[in-house]
Tab-separated table of C-alpha atoms and ligand atoms in Angstrom:
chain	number	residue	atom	x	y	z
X	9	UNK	CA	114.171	87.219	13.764
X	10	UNK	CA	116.957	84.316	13.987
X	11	UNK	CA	119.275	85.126	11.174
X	12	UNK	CA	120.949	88.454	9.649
X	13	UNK	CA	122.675	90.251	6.467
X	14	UNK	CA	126.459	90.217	6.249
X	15	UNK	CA	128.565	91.430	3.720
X	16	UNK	CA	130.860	87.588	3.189
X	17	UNK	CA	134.080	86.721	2.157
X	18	UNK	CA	133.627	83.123	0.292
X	19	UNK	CA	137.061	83.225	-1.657
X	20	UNK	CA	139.470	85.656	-1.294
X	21	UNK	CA	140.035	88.333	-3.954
X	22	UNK	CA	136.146	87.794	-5.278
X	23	UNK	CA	133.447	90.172	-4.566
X	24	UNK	CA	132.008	90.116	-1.383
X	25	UNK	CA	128.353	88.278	-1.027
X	26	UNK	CA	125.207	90.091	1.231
X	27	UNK	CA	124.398	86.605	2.625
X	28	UNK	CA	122.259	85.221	5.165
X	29	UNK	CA	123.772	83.972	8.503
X	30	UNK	CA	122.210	82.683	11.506
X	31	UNK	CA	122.403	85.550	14.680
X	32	UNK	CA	124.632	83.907	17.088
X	33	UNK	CA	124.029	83.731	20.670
X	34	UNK	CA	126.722	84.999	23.390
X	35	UNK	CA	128.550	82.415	25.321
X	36	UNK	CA	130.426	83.150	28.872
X	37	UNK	CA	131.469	86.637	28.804
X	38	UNK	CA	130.719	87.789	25.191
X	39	UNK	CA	127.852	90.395	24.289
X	40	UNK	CA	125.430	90.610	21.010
X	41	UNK	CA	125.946	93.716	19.446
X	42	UNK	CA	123.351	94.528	16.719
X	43	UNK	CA	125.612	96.601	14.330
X	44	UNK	CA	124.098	100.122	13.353
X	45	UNK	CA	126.695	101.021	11.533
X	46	UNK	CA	130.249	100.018	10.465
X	47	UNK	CA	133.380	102.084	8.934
X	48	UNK	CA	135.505	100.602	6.155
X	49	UNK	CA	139.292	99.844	7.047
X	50	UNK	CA	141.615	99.202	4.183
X	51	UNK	CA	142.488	96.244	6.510
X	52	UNK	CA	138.865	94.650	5.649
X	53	UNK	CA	140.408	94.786	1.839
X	54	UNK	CA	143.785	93.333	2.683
X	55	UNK	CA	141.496	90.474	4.777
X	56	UNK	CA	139.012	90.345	1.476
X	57	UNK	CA	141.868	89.572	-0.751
X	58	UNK	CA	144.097	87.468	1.361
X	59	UNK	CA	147.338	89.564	1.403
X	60	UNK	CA	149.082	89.037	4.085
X	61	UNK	CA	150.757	85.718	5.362
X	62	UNK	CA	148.645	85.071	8.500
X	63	UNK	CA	145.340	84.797	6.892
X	64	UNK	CA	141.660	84.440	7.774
X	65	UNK	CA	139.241	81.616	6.966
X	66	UNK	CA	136.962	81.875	4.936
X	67	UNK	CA	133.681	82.051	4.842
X	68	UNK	CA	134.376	84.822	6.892
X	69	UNK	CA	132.727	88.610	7.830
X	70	UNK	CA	135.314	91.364	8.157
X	71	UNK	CA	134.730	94.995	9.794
X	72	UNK	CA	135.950	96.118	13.132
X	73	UNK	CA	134.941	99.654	13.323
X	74	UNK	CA	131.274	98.574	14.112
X	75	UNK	CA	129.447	101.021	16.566
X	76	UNK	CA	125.811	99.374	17.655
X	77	UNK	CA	123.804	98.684	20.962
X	78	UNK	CA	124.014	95.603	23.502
X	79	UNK	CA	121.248	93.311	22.593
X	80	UNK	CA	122.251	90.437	24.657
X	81	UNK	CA	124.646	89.827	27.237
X	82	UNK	CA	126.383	85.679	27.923
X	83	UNK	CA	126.999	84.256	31.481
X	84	UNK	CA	129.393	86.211	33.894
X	85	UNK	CA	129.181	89.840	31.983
X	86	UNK	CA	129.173	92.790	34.730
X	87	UNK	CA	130.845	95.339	32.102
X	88	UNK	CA	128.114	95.811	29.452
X	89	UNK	CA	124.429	95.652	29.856
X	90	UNK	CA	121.522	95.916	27.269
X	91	UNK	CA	121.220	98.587	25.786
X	92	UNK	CA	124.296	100.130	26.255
X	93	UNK	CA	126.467	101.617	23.422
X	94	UNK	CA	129.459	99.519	22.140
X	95	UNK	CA	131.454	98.206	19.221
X	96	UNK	CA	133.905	95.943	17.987
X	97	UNK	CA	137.645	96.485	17.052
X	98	UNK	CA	140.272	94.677	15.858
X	99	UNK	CA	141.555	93.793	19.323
X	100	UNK	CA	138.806	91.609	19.904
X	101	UNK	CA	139.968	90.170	22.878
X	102	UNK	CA	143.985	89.289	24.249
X	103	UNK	CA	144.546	86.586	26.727
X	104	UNK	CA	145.180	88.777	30.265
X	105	UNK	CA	148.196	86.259	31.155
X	106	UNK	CA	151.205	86.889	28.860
X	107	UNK	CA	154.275	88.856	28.700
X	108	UNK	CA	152.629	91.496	26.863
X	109	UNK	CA	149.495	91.861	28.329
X	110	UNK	CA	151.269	91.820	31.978
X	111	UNK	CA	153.347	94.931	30.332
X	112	UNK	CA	150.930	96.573	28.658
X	113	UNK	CA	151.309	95.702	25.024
X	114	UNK	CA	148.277	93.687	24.828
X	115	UNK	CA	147.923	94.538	21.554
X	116	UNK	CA	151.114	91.946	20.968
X	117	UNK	CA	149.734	89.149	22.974
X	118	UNK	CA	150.753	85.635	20.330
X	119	UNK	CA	146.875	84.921	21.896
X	120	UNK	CA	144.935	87.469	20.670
X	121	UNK	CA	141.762	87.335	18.309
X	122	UNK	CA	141.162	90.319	15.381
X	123	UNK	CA	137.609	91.213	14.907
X	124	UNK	CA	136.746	90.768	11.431
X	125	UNK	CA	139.712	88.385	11.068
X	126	UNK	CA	139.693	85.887	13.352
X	127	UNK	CA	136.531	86.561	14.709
X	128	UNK	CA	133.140	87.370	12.671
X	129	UNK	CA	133.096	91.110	12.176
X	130	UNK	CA	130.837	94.377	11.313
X	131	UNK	CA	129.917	93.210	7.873
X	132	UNK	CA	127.240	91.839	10.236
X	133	UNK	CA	124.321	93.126	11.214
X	134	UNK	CA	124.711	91.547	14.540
X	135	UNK	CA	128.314	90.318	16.078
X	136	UNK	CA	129.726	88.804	19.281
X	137	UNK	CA	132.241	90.908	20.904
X	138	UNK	CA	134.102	89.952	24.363
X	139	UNK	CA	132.706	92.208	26.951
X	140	UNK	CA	135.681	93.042	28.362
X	141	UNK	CA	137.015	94.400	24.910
X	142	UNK	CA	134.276	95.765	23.371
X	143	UNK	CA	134.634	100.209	22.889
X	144	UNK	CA	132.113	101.497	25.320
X	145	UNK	CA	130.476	104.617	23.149
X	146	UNK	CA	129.353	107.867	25.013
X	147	UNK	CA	126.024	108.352	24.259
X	148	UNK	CA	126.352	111.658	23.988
X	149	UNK	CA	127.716	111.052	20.255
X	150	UNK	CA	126.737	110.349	16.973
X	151	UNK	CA	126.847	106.361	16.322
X	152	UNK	CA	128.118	106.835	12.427
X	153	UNK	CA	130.497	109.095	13.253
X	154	UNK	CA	132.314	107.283	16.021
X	155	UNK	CA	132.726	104.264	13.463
X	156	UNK	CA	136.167	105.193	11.915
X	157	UNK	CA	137.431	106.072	15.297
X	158	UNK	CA	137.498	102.481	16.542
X	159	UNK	CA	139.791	101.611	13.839
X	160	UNK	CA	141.376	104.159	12.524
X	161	UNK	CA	141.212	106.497	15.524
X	162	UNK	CA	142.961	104.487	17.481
X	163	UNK	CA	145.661	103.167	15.258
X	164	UNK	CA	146.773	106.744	14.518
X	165	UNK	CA	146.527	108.149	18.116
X	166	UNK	CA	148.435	105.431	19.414
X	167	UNK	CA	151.237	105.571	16.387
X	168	UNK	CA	151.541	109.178	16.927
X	169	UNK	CA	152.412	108.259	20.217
X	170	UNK	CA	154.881	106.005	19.287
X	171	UNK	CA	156.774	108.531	17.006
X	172	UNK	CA	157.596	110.420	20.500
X	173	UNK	CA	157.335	113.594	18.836
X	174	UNK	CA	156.502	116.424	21.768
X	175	UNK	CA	154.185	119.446	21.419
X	176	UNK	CA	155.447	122.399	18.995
X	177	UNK	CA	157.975	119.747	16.575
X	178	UNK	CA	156.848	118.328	13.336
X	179	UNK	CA	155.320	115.184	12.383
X	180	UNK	CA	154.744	113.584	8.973
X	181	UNK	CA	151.408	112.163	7.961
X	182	UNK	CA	151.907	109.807	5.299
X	183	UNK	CA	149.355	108.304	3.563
X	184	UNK	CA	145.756	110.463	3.708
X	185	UNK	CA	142.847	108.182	3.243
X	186	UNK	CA	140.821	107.205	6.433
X	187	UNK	CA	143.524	106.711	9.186
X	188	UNK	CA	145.750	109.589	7.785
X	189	UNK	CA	142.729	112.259	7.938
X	190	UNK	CA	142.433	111.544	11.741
X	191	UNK	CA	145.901	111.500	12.155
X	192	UNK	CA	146.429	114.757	11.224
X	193	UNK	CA	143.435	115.596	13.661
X	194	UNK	CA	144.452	114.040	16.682
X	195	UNK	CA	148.580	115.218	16.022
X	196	UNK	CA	146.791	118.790	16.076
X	197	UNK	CA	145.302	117.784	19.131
X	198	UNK	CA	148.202	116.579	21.025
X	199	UNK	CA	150.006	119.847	19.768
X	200	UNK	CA	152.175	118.833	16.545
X	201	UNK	CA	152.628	120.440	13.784
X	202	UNK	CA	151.362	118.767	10.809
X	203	UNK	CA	152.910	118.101	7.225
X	204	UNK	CA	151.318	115.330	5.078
X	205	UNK	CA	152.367	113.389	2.149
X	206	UNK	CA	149.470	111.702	-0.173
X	207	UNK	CA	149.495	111.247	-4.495
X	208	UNK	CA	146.484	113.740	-5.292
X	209	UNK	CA	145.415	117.554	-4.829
X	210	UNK	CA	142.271	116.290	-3.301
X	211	UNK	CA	144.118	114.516	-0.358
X	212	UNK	CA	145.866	117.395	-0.139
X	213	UNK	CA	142.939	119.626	0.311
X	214	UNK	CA	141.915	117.015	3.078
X	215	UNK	CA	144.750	117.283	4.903
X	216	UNK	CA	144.329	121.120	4.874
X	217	UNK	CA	140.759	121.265	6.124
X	218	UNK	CA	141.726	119.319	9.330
X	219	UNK	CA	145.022	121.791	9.948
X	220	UNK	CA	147.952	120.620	7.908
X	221	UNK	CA	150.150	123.268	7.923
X	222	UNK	CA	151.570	121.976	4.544
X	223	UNK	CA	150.413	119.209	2.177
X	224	UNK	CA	152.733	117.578	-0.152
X	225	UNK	CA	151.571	116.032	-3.882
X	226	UNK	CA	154.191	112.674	-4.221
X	227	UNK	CA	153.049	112.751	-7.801
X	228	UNK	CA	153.799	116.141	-8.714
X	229	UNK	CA	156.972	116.866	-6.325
X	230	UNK	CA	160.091	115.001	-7.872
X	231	UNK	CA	161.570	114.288	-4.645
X	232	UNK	CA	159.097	115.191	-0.970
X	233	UNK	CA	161.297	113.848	1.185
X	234	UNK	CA	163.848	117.300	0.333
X	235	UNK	CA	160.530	119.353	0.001
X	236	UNK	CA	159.298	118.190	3.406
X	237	UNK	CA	163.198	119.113	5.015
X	238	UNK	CA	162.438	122.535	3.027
X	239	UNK	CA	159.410	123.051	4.830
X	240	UNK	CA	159.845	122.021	8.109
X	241	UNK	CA	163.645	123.522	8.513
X	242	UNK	CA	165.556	120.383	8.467
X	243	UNK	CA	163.436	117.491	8.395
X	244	UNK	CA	160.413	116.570	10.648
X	245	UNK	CA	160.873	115.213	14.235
X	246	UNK	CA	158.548	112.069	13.501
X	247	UNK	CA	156.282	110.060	10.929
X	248	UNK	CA	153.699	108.294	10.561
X	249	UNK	CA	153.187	106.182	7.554
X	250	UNK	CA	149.726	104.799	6.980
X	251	UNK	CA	150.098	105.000	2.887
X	252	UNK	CA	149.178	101.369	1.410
X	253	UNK	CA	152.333	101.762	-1.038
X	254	UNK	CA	155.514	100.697	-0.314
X	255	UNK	CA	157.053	103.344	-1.846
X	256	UNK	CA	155.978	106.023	0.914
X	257	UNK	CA	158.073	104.323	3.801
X	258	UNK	CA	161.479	105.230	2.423
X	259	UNK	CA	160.432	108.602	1.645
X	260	UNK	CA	159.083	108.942	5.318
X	261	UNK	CA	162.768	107.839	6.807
X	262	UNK	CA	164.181	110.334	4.350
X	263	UNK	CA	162.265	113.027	6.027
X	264	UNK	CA	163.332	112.445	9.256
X	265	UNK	CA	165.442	114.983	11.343
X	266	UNK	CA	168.342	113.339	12.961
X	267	UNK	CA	166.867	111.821	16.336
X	268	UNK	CA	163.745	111.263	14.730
X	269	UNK	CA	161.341	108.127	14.488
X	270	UNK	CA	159.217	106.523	11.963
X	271	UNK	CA	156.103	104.505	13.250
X	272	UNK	CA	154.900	102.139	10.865
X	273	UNK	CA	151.234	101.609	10.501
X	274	UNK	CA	150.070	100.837	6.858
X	275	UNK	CA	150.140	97.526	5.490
X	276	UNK	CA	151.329	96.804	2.131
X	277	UNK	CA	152.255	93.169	1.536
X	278	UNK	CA	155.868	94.575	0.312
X	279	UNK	CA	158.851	95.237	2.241
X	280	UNK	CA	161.376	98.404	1.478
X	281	UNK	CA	165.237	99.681	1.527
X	282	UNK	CA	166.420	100.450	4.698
X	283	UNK	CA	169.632	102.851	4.027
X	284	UNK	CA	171.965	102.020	7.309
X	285	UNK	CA	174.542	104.398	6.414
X	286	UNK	CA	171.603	107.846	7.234
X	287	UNK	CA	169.775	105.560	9.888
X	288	UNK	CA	173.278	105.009	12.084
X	289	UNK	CA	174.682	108.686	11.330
X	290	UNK	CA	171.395	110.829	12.026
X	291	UNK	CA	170.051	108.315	14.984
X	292	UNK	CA	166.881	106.930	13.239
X	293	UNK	CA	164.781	105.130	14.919
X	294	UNK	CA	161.978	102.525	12.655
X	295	UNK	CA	159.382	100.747	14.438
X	296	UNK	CA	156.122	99.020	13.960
X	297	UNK	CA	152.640	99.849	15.593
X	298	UNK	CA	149.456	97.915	16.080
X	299	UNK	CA	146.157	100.030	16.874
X	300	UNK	CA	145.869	100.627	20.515
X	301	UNK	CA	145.435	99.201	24.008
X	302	UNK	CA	141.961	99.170	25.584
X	303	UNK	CA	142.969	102.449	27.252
X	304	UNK	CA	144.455	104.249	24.201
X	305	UNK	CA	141.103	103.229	22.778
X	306	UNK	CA	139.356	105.032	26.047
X	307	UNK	CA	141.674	108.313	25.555
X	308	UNK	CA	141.429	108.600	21.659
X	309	UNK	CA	136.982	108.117	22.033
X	310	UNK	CA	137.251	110.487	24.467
X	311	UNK	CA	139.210	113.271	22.148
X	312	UNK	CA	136.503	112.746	19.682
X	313	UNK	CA	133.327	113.013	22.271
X	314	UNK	CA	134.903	116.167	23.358
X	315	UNK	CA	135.177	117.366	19.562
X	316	UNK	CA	138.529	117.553	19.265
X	317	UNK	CA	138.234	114.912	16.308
X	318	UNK	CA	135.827	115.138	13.578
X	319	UNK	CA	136.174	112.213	10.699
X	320	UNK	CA	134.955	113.205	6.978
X	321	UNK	CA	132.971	110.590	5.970
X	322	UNK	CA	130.162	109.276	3.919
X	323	UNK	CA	127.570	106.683	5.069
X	324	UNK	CA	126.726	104.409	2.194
X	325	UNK	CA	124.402	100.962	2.743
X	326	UNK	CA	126.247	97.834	3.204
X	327	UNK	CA	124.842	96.398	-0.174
X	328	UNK	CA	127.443	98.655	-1.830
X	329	UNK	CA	130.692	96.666	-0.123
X	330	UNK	CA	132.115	95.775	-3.707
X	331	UNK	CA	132.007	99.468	-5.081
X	332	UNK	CA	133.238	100.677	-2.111
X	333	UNK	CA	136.157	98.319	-2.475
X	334	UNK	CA	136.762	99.428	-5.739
X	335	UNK	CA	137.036	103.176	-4.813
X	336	UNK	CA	139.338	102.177	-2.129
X	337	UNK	CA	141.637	100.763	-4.134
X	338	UNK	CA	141.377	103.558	-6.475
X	339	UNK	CA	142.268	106.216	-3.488
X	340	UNK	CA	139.190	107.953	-4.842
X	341	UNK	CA	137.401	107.525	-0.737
X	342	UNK	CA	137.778	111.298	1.104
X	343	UNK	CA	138.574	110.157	4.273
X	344	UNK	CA	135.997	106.909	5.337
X	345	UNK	CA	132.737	105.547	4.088
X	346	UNK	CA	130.748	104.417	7.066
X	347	UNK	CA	128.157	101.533	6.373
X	348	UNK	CA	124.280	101.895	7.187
X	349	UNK	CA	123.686	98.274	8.356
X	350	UNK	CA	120.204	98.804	7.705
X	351	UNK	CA	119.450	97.394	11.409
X	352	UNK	CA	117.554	100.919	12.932
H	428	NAD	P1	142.933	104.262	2.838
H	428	NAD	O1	142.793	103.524	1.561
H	428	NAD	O2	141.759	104.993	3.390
H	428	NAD	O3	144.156	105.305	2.762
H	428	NAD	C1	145.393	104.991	2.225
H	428	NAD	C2	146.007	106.281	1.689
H	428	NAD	O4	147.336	106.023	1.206
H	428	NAD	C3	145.218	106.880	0.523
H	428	NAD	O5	144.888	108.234	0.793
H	428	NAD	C4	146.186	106.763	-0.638
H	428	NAD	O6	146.029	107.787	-1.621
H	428	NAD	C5	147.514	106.876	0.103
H	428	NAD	N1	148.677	106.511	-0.698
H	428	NAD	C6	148.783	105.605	-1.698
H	428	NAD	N2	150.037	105.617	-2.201
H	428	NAD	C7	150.735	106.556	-1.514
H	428	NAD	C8	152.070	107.044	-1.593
H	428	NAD	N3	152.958	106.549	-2.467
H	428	NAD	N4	152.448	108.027	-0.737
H	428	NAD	C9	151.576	108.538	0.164
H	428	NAD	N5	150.289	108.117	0.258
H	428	NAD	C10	149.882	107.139	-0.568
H	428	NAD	O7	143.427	103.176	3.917
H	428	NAD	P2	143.322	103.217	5.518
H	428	NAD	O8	142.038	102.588	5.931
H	428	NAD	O9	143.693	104.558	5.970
H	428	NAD	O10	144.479	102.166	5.908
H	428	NAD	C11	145.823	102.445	5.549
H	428	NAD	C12	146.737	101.265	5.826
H	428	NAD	O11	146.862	101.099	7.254
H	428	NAD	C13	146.243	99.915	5.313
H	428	NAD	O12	147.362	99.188	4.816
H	428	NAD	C14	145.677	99.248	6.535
H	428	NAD	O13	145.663	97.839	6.468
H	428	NAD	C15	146.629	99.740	7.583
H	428	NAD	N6	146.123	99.691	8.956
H	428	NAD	C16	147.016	99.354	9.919
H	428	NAD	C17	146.626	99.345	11.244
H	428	NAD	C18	147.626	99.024	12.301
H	428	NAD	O14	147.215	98.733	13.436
H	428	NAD	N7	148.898	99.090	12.042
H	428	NAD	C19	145.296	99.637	11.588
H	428	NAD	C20	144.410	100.008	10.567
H	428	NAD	C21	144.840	100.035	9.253
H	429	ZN	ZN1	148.260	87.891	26.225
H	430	ZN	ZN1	141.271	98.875	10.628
C-alpha cells in the first residue's frame, strides 16, 4: 500500500475532504507513524477555518493528538524503533539552538514546526513525526484514550503550572470542553481545588464527575465572577481559561484573589479589556501559555498511565470530521471525540 486517507483542508472555512495522499517516507531523523487513532483539538478548527494571523497552507492535514505505532524509522534515529508506541503533537519539533530552547521554553523557539499546522498532521492515516519529538506511549495503556492527552493533556498540565497556584488554594477552570475536562483532572491531581466556569448544565455535570468542587452556569448566573469570590471565600488563587469566547477572559481576571494569576490558553481570534486600575491594586498577574515542553509532555503521560487522568470521550471514524466540526462549534462535544483512523 503506497498512499493513505486523510481528512484535508483545500480552502479554509469549507468542509474538510477524506482524500487520497501518497504515504511519505522518513528522511534523516523523522519516523512513520501509522495513525490508529487521533483526538480532535478545537485548534484543528481554528487551523480548518484560517483564524488566526499566522496561518497554514493549504492543502494541508491538521491533528496533533495522534497516538499510533512506528512503522518506519529515517537515517540517524536511535530514539524510536519499529514498533514502538508514539504520536504526534503540536510541538513537532523546535530547533535545540535558541534562546528558548537553551532555557527551557522550547515551546517559544521563533523555529519551531506545529504538527497539523506546519507540518502534515493526524487527519492522516500515516504521518512523519521528528523522532526526537514524537510522545513515546506506555504500552501499558489504551491507544484511544491517550489521544486527547497529547494535546489537551499537556496544554492544561503545563498552564496549571503556570497559574502557580500551590496544593489546598483554588483554581478556576474556564472553559469545559476537551482541555477544560482534563484540567480539572490533573488540578485534582496536583492538589487544587477546583471551580469551573462553562455556558451549559451539561458542562457543568462534567466538571462534577471529574471533582469540581463547584460548577458555575455563565448563562444562568448574572455575574460568576462575584459567584466564584462567593464560593471560594474571596476569589480563587489562579485560572485557567481555555473557553473559545472572548468573553470568559475578563470574567476569569475578575475572579482572581489579589496575588493571583491568569494563564491564558484558549484561542479566540478576539482580544479583551484589561481593567489596570484591579490588576495594579490586587497584584494580578496575566500571562500566556503554549502546551508543554517535551518533559511536561513525559510528566502529564505519565499522570494518566498511572490513572490519575481519565478523558471522557467518544471514538467516532474519521469520515465524520465535518459533523464533528459542527458539534464543536456548537459546544454540544462532552469532553473529546477521538478518531478511529480505520488503520488496525
Ligand atoms: P472545546 O470546544 O472542546 O471546549 C471549549 C469550551 O469552551 C466548551 O466547553 C465551550 O462550551 C466553552 N465556552 C464557550 N464559551 C464560553 C464562555 N463564555 N465561558 C466559559 N466557557 C465557554 O475546545 P478545546 O479543544 O478544549 O480548546 C479550547 C481552546 O484552547 C481553543 O481555542 C484551542 O485552540 C485552544 N488551545 C490552546 C492550546 C495552547 O497551547 N494554548 C492548546 C490546545 C488548544
Ligand atoms: Zn529553538
Ligand atoms: Zn490542540
Amino acid at each position: 500500500m503506497s498512499t493513505m486517507k486523510a481528512a484535508t483542508v483545500n480552502n479554509f472555512g469549507d468542509a474538510l475532504e477524506i482524500k487520497e495522499w501518497d504515504i511519505p517516507t522518513p528522511g534523516p531523523g523523522e519516523v512513520l507513524i501509522k495513525t490508529i487513532y487521533s483526538g480532535v483539538c478545537h485548534t484543528d478548527l481554528h487551523a480548518a477555518d484560517g483564524d488566526w494571523p499566522v496561518k497554514p497552507t493549504p492543502p494541508f492535514i491538521p491533528g496533533h493528538e495522534g497516538a499510533g505505532e512506528v512503522v518506519a524509522v529515517g537515517e540517524g534515529v536511535t530514539s524510536l524503533k519499529v514498533g514502538d508506541w508514539a504520536g504526534n503533537a503540536w510541538l513537532w519539533s523546535a530547533c535545540g539552538e535558541c534562546e528558548f530552547c537553551e532555557t527551557g521554553r522550547e515551546t517559544y523557539c521563533p523555529n519551531a514546526q506545529y504538527g497539523g499546522y506546519t507540518k502534515n498532521g493526524s487527519f492522516g492515516q500515516y504521518m512523519l513525526c521528528d523522532a526526537k519529538f514524537a510522545p513515546r506511549i506506555p504500552k501499558t495503556v489504551d491507544l484511544s484514550a491517550v489521544a486527547p492527552i497529547l494535546c489537551a493533556g499537556v496544554t492544561v498540565y503545563k498552564g496549571l503550572k503556570e497559574t502557580e497556584v500551590k496544593p489546598g488554594e483554588w483554581v478556576l477552570i474556564s472553559g469545559v470542553g476537551g482541555l477544560g475536562h482534563l484540567a480539572v483532572q490533573y488540578a485534582r491531581a496536583m492538589g487544587m481545588r477546583v471551580v469551573t466556569v462553562d455556558v451549559s448544565d451539561e458542562k457543568s455535570e462534567l466538571a462534577k464527575k471529574h471533582g469540581a468542587e463547584a460548577a458555575v452556569n455563565a448563562l444562568t448566573e448574572p455575574d460568576a465572577a462575584a459567584k466564584i469570590k462567593e464560593i471560594t471565600g474571596g476569589g480563587v488563587h489562579g485560572a485557567l481559561v481555555t473557553a473559545v469566547n472572548g468573553k470568559a477572559f475578563p470574567a476569569a481576571v475578575g475572579s482572581l484573589r489579589s496575588g493571583g494569576t491568569c494563564s491564558l490558553v484558549g484561542l479566540p481570534p478576539e482580544a479583551f479589556p484589561l481593567d489596570i486600575f484591579s490588576t495594579v491594586l490586587f497584584g494580578l498577574t496575566i500571562r500566556g501559555s503554549l502546551v508543554g515542553t517535551r518533559k511536561d509532555m513525559e510528566e502529564c503521560i505519565d499522570f494518566f498511565a498511572r490513572g490519575e487522568v481519565t478523558p471522557t470521550y467518544t471514538v467516532e471514524p474519521m469520515d465524520n470530521i465535518n459533523d464533528i466540526f459542527a458539534r464543536m462549534k456548537a459546544g454540544k462535544i462532552d469532553g473529546r471525540i477521538v478518531m478511529d483512523m480505520g488503520t488496525k
